């Protein structure tokens, strides 16, 4: 299929472009710029038209050894995004898989990538951003910036708005949504337009996971990776905030000790975190006695941490009304 001049001219990249990269980016732009079949996200369409999208490329969503360029790509984008205007996003495309993968596999890969970024982040999270994904105001953050994240995969075959031939992650700084809150006329109108476009584009109702930041019942992380059907559910969020997420501590940005050993910490609220075994335990955290490689530690935490609410929240829920 020939590429339109608009798609060819709108590719703006950060980092190196692999041999497969240009075609992958141009294919996405054609979808966003298709006037006969309008894409649901009007923000993405506007960014494509204004050429304020930025693209980055990573070799594999399954091989962590290829992810190092992603941190550099995201940091460079966060240095320039305000110069690009409110209609902007960073689209990171991964090399298409040679064999089919399941939606569950991609769900695991998506959160592994975000965890990888978080574990290597040298900047503290914004003070106003909760660390618990179950908090109404939680949002993924990197480099001190709140970022709304969206994942598209080849396994999304029914929900077309979340389909892409290769694994894809889009990063949107929350700054782009300022002035478009749900309780503003512009924000309410934009959401109505997007939901109507979803119905036409996907041929189904918008996912129940879609909501408004800070709204009762909404959880931002559920919107990041949607199920492939209107009735589909979302697995539990596996994200673990590192113990140093509030302040840059010695060892921040070091994923683990040189021998790859992690320790599992717990705080007074019953929340867990992974921590480099070579870095002193921060205040208000204590060791659980669990240590080892990252995969083993995460498995232990997943088994133990079945309710991610802070202990005070769990106690309040048990109090008589």
Tab-separated table of C-alpha atoms in Angstrom, residues 54-277:
chain	number	residue	atom	x	y	z
A	54	UNK	CA	6.780	12.155	18.260
A	55	UNK	CA	7.782	8.562	17.556
A	56	UNK	CA	10.305	6.301	19.218
A	57	UNK	CA	11.255	2.718	18.410
A	58	UNK	CA	12.192	-0.272	20.569
A	59	UNK	CA	13.242	-3.651	19.246
A	60	UNK	CA	11.172	-6.013	21.419
A	61	UNK	CA	8.491	-5.858	24.118
A	62	UNK	CA	9.614	-9.299	25.317
A	63	UNK	CA	13.377	-8.799	25.664
A	64	UNK	CA	14.192	-6.394	28.502
A	65	UNK	CA	17.769	-6.061	27.261
A	66	UNK	CA	16.423	-3.983	24.324
A	67	UNK	CA	14.528	-1.465	26.484
A	68	UNK	CA	17.384	0.851	27.477
A	69	UNK	CA	16.727	3.339	24.589
A	70	UNK	CA	13.144	3.787	25.811
A	71	UNK	CA	14.213	5.747	28.884
A	72	UNK	CA	16.298	8.108	26.750
A	73	UNK	CA	13.453	8.558	24.263
A	74	UNK	CA	10.952	9.386	27.008
A	75	UNK	CA	13.320	11.769	28.787
A	76	UNK	CA	14.043	13.656	25.564
A	77	UNK	CA	10.336	13.932	24.809
A	78	UNK	CA	9.596	15.267	28.298
A	79	UNK	CA	12.192	17.973	27.687
A	80	UNK	CA	10.349	19.279	24.621
A	81	UNK	CA	6.662	18.380	24.873
A	82	UNK	CA	5.483	21.794	26.077
A	83	UNK	CA	7.129	23.396	23.042
A	84	UNK	CA	4.959	21.186	20.799
A	85	UNK	CA	1.661	22.477	22.187
A	86	UNK	CA	-1.255	20.757	23.885
A	87	UNK	CA	-1.922	18.387	20.955
A	88	UNK	CA	1.041	16.095	21.424
A	89	UNK	CA	1.915	12.544	22.443
A	90	UNK	CA	4.905	10.243	22.317
A	91	UNK	CA	4.190	7.022	20.430
A	92	UNK	CA	6.646	4.190	21.074
A	93	UNK	CA	6.453	1.385	18.528
A	94	UNK	CA	7.968	-2.035	19.132
A	95	UNK	CA	9.095	-4.381	16.366
A	96	UNK	CA	6.112	-6.537	15.309
A	97	UNK	CA	6.217	-10.085	16.661
A	98	UNK	CA	7.017	-12.994	14.383
A	99	UNK	CA	4.381	-15.164	16.069
A	100	UNK	CA	0.966	-14.491	17.633
A	101	UNK	CA	0.805	-13.527	21.304
A	102	UNK	CA	-2.189	-13.497	23.643
A	103	UNK	CA	-3.782	-10.449	25.200
A	104	UNK	CA	-2.643	-11.658	28.627
A	105	UNK	CA	0.952	-11.858	27.405
A	106	UNK	CA	0.802	-8.300	26.141
A	107	UNK	CA	-0.811	-7.138	29.398
A	108	UNK	CA	2.146	-8.573	31.306
A	109	UNK	CA	4.627	-6.991	28.876
A	110	UNK	CA	2.972	-3.599	29.109
A	111	UNK	CA	3.210	-3.443	32.884
A	112	UNK	CA	6.727	-4.879	32.786
A	113	UNK	CA	7.774	-1.961	30.571
A	114	UNK	CA	6.193	0.632	32.895
A	115	UNK	CA	7.778	-1.066	35.904
A	116	UNK	CA	11.144	-1.021	34.137
A	117	UNK	CA	10.824	2.710	33.503
A	118	UNK	CA	9.748	3.362	37.073
A	119	UNK	CA	12.529	1.293	38.612
A	120	UNK	CA	15.121	3.255	36.628
A	121	UNK	CA	13.583	6.701	37.147
A	122	UNK	CA	15.963	9.057	38.944
A	123	UNK	CA	13.340	11.741	39.654
A	124	UNK	CA	10.810	11.663	42.510
A	125	UNK	CA	7.107	11.497	41.730
A	126	UNK	CA	5.146	14.748	42.035
A	127	UNK	CA	4.132	15.313	45.661
A	128	UNK	CA	0.449	15.393	44.702
A	129	UNK	CA	0.579	12.078	42.837
A	130	UNK	CA	-0.390	9.047	44.961
A	131	UNK	CA	1.839	5.968	44.783
A	132	UNK	CA	-1.056	3.518	45.112
A	133	UNK	CA	-2.713	2.690	41.749
A	134	UNK	CA	-6.013	2.209	43.568
A	135	UNK	CA	-6.092	5.871	44.565
A	136	UNK	CA	-8.507	8.035	42.535
A	137	UNK	CA	-5.740	10.502	41.678
A	138	UNK	CA	-3.008	8.030	40.768
A	139	UNK	CA	-1.289	8.446	37.411
A	140	UNK	CA	1.924	6.931	36.087
A	141	UNK	CA	4.792	9.377	36.433
A	142	UNK	CA	8.268	9.611	34.988
A	143	UNK	CA	10.883	12.318	35.284
A	144	UNK	CA	8.638	14.129	37.754
A	145	UNK	CA	5.814	14.332	35.177
A	146	UNK	CA	2.355	12.740	35.356
A	147	UNK	CA	1.673	10.765	32.162
A	148	UNK	CA	-1.490	9.091	30.875
A	149	UNK	CA	-0.474	5.888	29.107
A	150	UNK	CA	-2.283	3.857	26.425
A	151	UNK	CA	-1.355	0.442	25.055
A	152	UNK	CA	-2.282	-0.979	21.620
A	153	UNK	CA	-1.551	-4.552	20.620
A	154	UNK	CA	-2.015	-7.017	17.731
A	155	UNK	CA	-4.180	-9.133	20.079
A	156	UNK	CA	-6.875	-6.444	20.206
A	157	UNK	CA	-8.893	-7.772	17.286
A	158	UNK	CA	-12.410	-6.659	18.272
A	159	UNK	CA	-11.704	-3.307	19.923
A	160	UNK	CA	-10.185	-1.736	16.803
A	161	UNK	CA	-9.215	1.522	18.510
A	162	UNK	CA	-6.719	-0.448	20.636
A	163	UNK	CA	-5.363	-2.528	17.748
A	164	UNK	CA	-1.974	-2.044	16.139
A	165	UNK	CA	0.069	-4.485	14.028
A	166	UNK	CA	2.868	-4.214	16.601
A	167	UNK	CA	2.944	-3.628	20.343
A	168	UNK	CA	2.615	0.126	20.937
A	169	UNK	CA	2.639	2.434	23.959
A	170	UNK	CA	1.489	6.053	23.823
A	171	UNK	CA	2.603	8.536	26.491
A	172	UNK	CA	0.478	11.679	27.009
A	173	UNK	CA	1.613	14.172	29.655
A	174	UNK	CA	-1.346	15.045	31.843
A	175	UNK	CA	-0.581	18.681	31.076
A	176	UNK	CA	-2.249	18.236	27.672
A	177	UNK	CA	-5.591	17.645	29.411
A	178	UNK	CA	-5.503	20.824	31.506
A	179	UNK	CA	-8.630	22.844	30.731
A	180	UNK	CA	-10.360	19.715	29.432
A	181	UNK	CA	-11.525	18.281	32.756
A	182	UNK	CA	-14.824	16.411	32.715
A	183	UNK	CA	-16.620	19.220	34.556
A	184	UNK	CA	-15.689	21.829	31.930
A	185	UNK	CA	-17.822	22.449	28.810
A	186	UNK	CA	-14.887	21.721	26.479
A	187	UNK	CA	-13.951	18.589	28.384
A	188	UNK	CA	-17.496	17.234	28.479
A	189	UNK	CA	-17.931	17.894	24.757
A	190	UNK	CA	-14.611	16.226	23.883
A	191	UNK	CA	-15.543	13.096	25.850
A	192	UNK	CA	-18.945	12.917	24.190
A	193	UNK	CA	-17.371	13.136	20.730
A	194	UNK	CA	-14.769	10.487	21.566
A	195	UNK	CA	-17.332	8.060	22.969
A	196	UNK	CA	-19.539	8.429	19.891
A	197	UNK	CA	-16.536	7.817	17.659
A	198	UNK	CA	-15.637	4.723	19.680
A	199	UNK	CA	-19.096	3.278	19.046
A	200	UNK	CA	-18.682	3.736	15.298
A	201	UNK	CA	-15.008	2.742	15.068
A	202	UNK	CA	-15.143	-0.291	17.356
A	203	UNK	CA	-18.709	-1.378	16.671
A	204	UNK	CA	-19.290	-1.696	20.422
A	205	UNK	CA	-19.906	0.399	23.488
A	206	UNK	CA	-16.955	2.214	25.097
A	207	UNK	CA	-15.164	0.067	27.660
A	208	UNK	CA	-16.530	0.245	31.201
A	209	UNK	CA	-12.968	0.972	32.361
A	210	UNK	CA	-13.023	4.422	30.749
A	211	UNK	CA	-13.561	7.213	33.268
A	212	UNK	CA	-12.401	10.614	34.431
A	213	UNK	CA	-9.300	11.306	36.471
A	214	UNK	CA	-10.212	11.695	40.136
A	215	UNK	CA	-13.808	10.614	39.605
A	216	UNK	CA	-15.287	8.235	42.181
A	217	UNK	CA	-14.997	4.655	40.959
A	218	UNK	CA	-12.410	5.475	38.281
A	219	UNK	CA	-8.953	3.919	38.287
A	220	UNK	CA	-6.575	5.421	35.745
A	221	UNK	CA	-4.519	2.254	35.327
A	222	UNK	CA	-7.553	0.333	34.058
A	223	UNK	CA	-7.765	2.683	31.075
A	224	UNK	CA	-4.176	2.062	30.074
A	225	UNK	CA	-4.778	-1.466	28.791
A	226	UNK	CA	-8.395	-2.213	27.829
A	227	UNK	CA	-9.975	-5.646	27.337
A	228	UNK	CA	-10.948	-6.663	23.825
A	229	UNK	CA	-14.694	-6.634	24.476
A	230	UNK	CA	-17.210	-4.282	26.040
A	231	UNK	CA	-17.819	-6.728	28.908
A	232	UNK	CA	-14.192	-7.744	29.455
A	233	UNK	CA	-12.521	-7.405	32.832
A	234	UNK	CA	-9.042	-6.168	33.700
A	235	UNK	CA	-6.538	-8.194	35.769
A	236	UNK	CA	-5.142	-6.717	38.964
A	237	UNK	CA	-2.583	-3.967	38.510
A	238	UNK	CA	0.917	-5.411	39.066
A	239	UNK	CA	2.658	-2.031	39.376
A	240	UNK	CA	4.818	-1.537	42.475
A	241	UNK	CA	6.012	1.940	43.432
A	242	UNK	CA	9.645	1.894	44.515
A	243	UNK	CA	10.344	2.995	48.065
A	244	UNK	CA	12.348	6.029	46.866
A	245	UNK	CA	9.575	7.355	44.603
A	246	UNK	CA	9.049	10.417	46.797
A	247	UNK	CA	12.660	11.542	47.087
A	248	UNK	CA	15.753	10.917	44.997
A	249	UNK	CA	17.712	8.566	47.222
A	250	UNK	CA	21.167	7.048	47.004
A	251	UNK	CA	20.869	4.311	44.467
A	252	UNK	CA	17.802	5.802	42.775
A	253	UNK	CA	17.818	4.772	39.168
A	254	UNK	CA	19.761	1.598	39.897
A	255	UNK	CA	17.423	-1.273	39.207
A	256	UNK	CA	19.239	-3.673	41.529
A	257	UNK	CA	22.620	-4.493	43.005
A	258	UNK	CA	25.391	-5.642	40.651
A	259	UNK	CA	24.473	-9.275	41.194
A	260	UNK	CA	20.825	-8.580	40.337
A	261	UNK	CA	19.508	-9.062	43.889
A	262	UNK	CA	16.339	-7.363	45.110
A	263	UNK	CA	14.770	-7.077	48.550
A	264	UNK	CA	11.040	-6.847	49.236
A	265	UNK	CA	10.115	-4.079	51.688
A	266	UNK	CA	6.846	-3.333	53.458
A	267	UNK	CA	5.626	-0.173	55.179
A	268	UNK	CA	3.208	0.446	58.051
A	269	UNK	CA	0.310	0.608	55.576
A	270	UNK	CA	1.000	-2.923	54.392
A	271	UNK	CA	2.249	-1.762	50.997
A	272	UNK	CA	5.135	-3.554	49.330
A	273	UNK	CA	8.034	-2.288	47.256
A	274	UNK	CA	11.098	-3.746	45.550
A	275	UNK	CA	14.421	-2.239	46.594
A	276	UNK	CA	18.035	-2.675	45.620
A	277	UNK	CA	19.686	-5.023	48.102
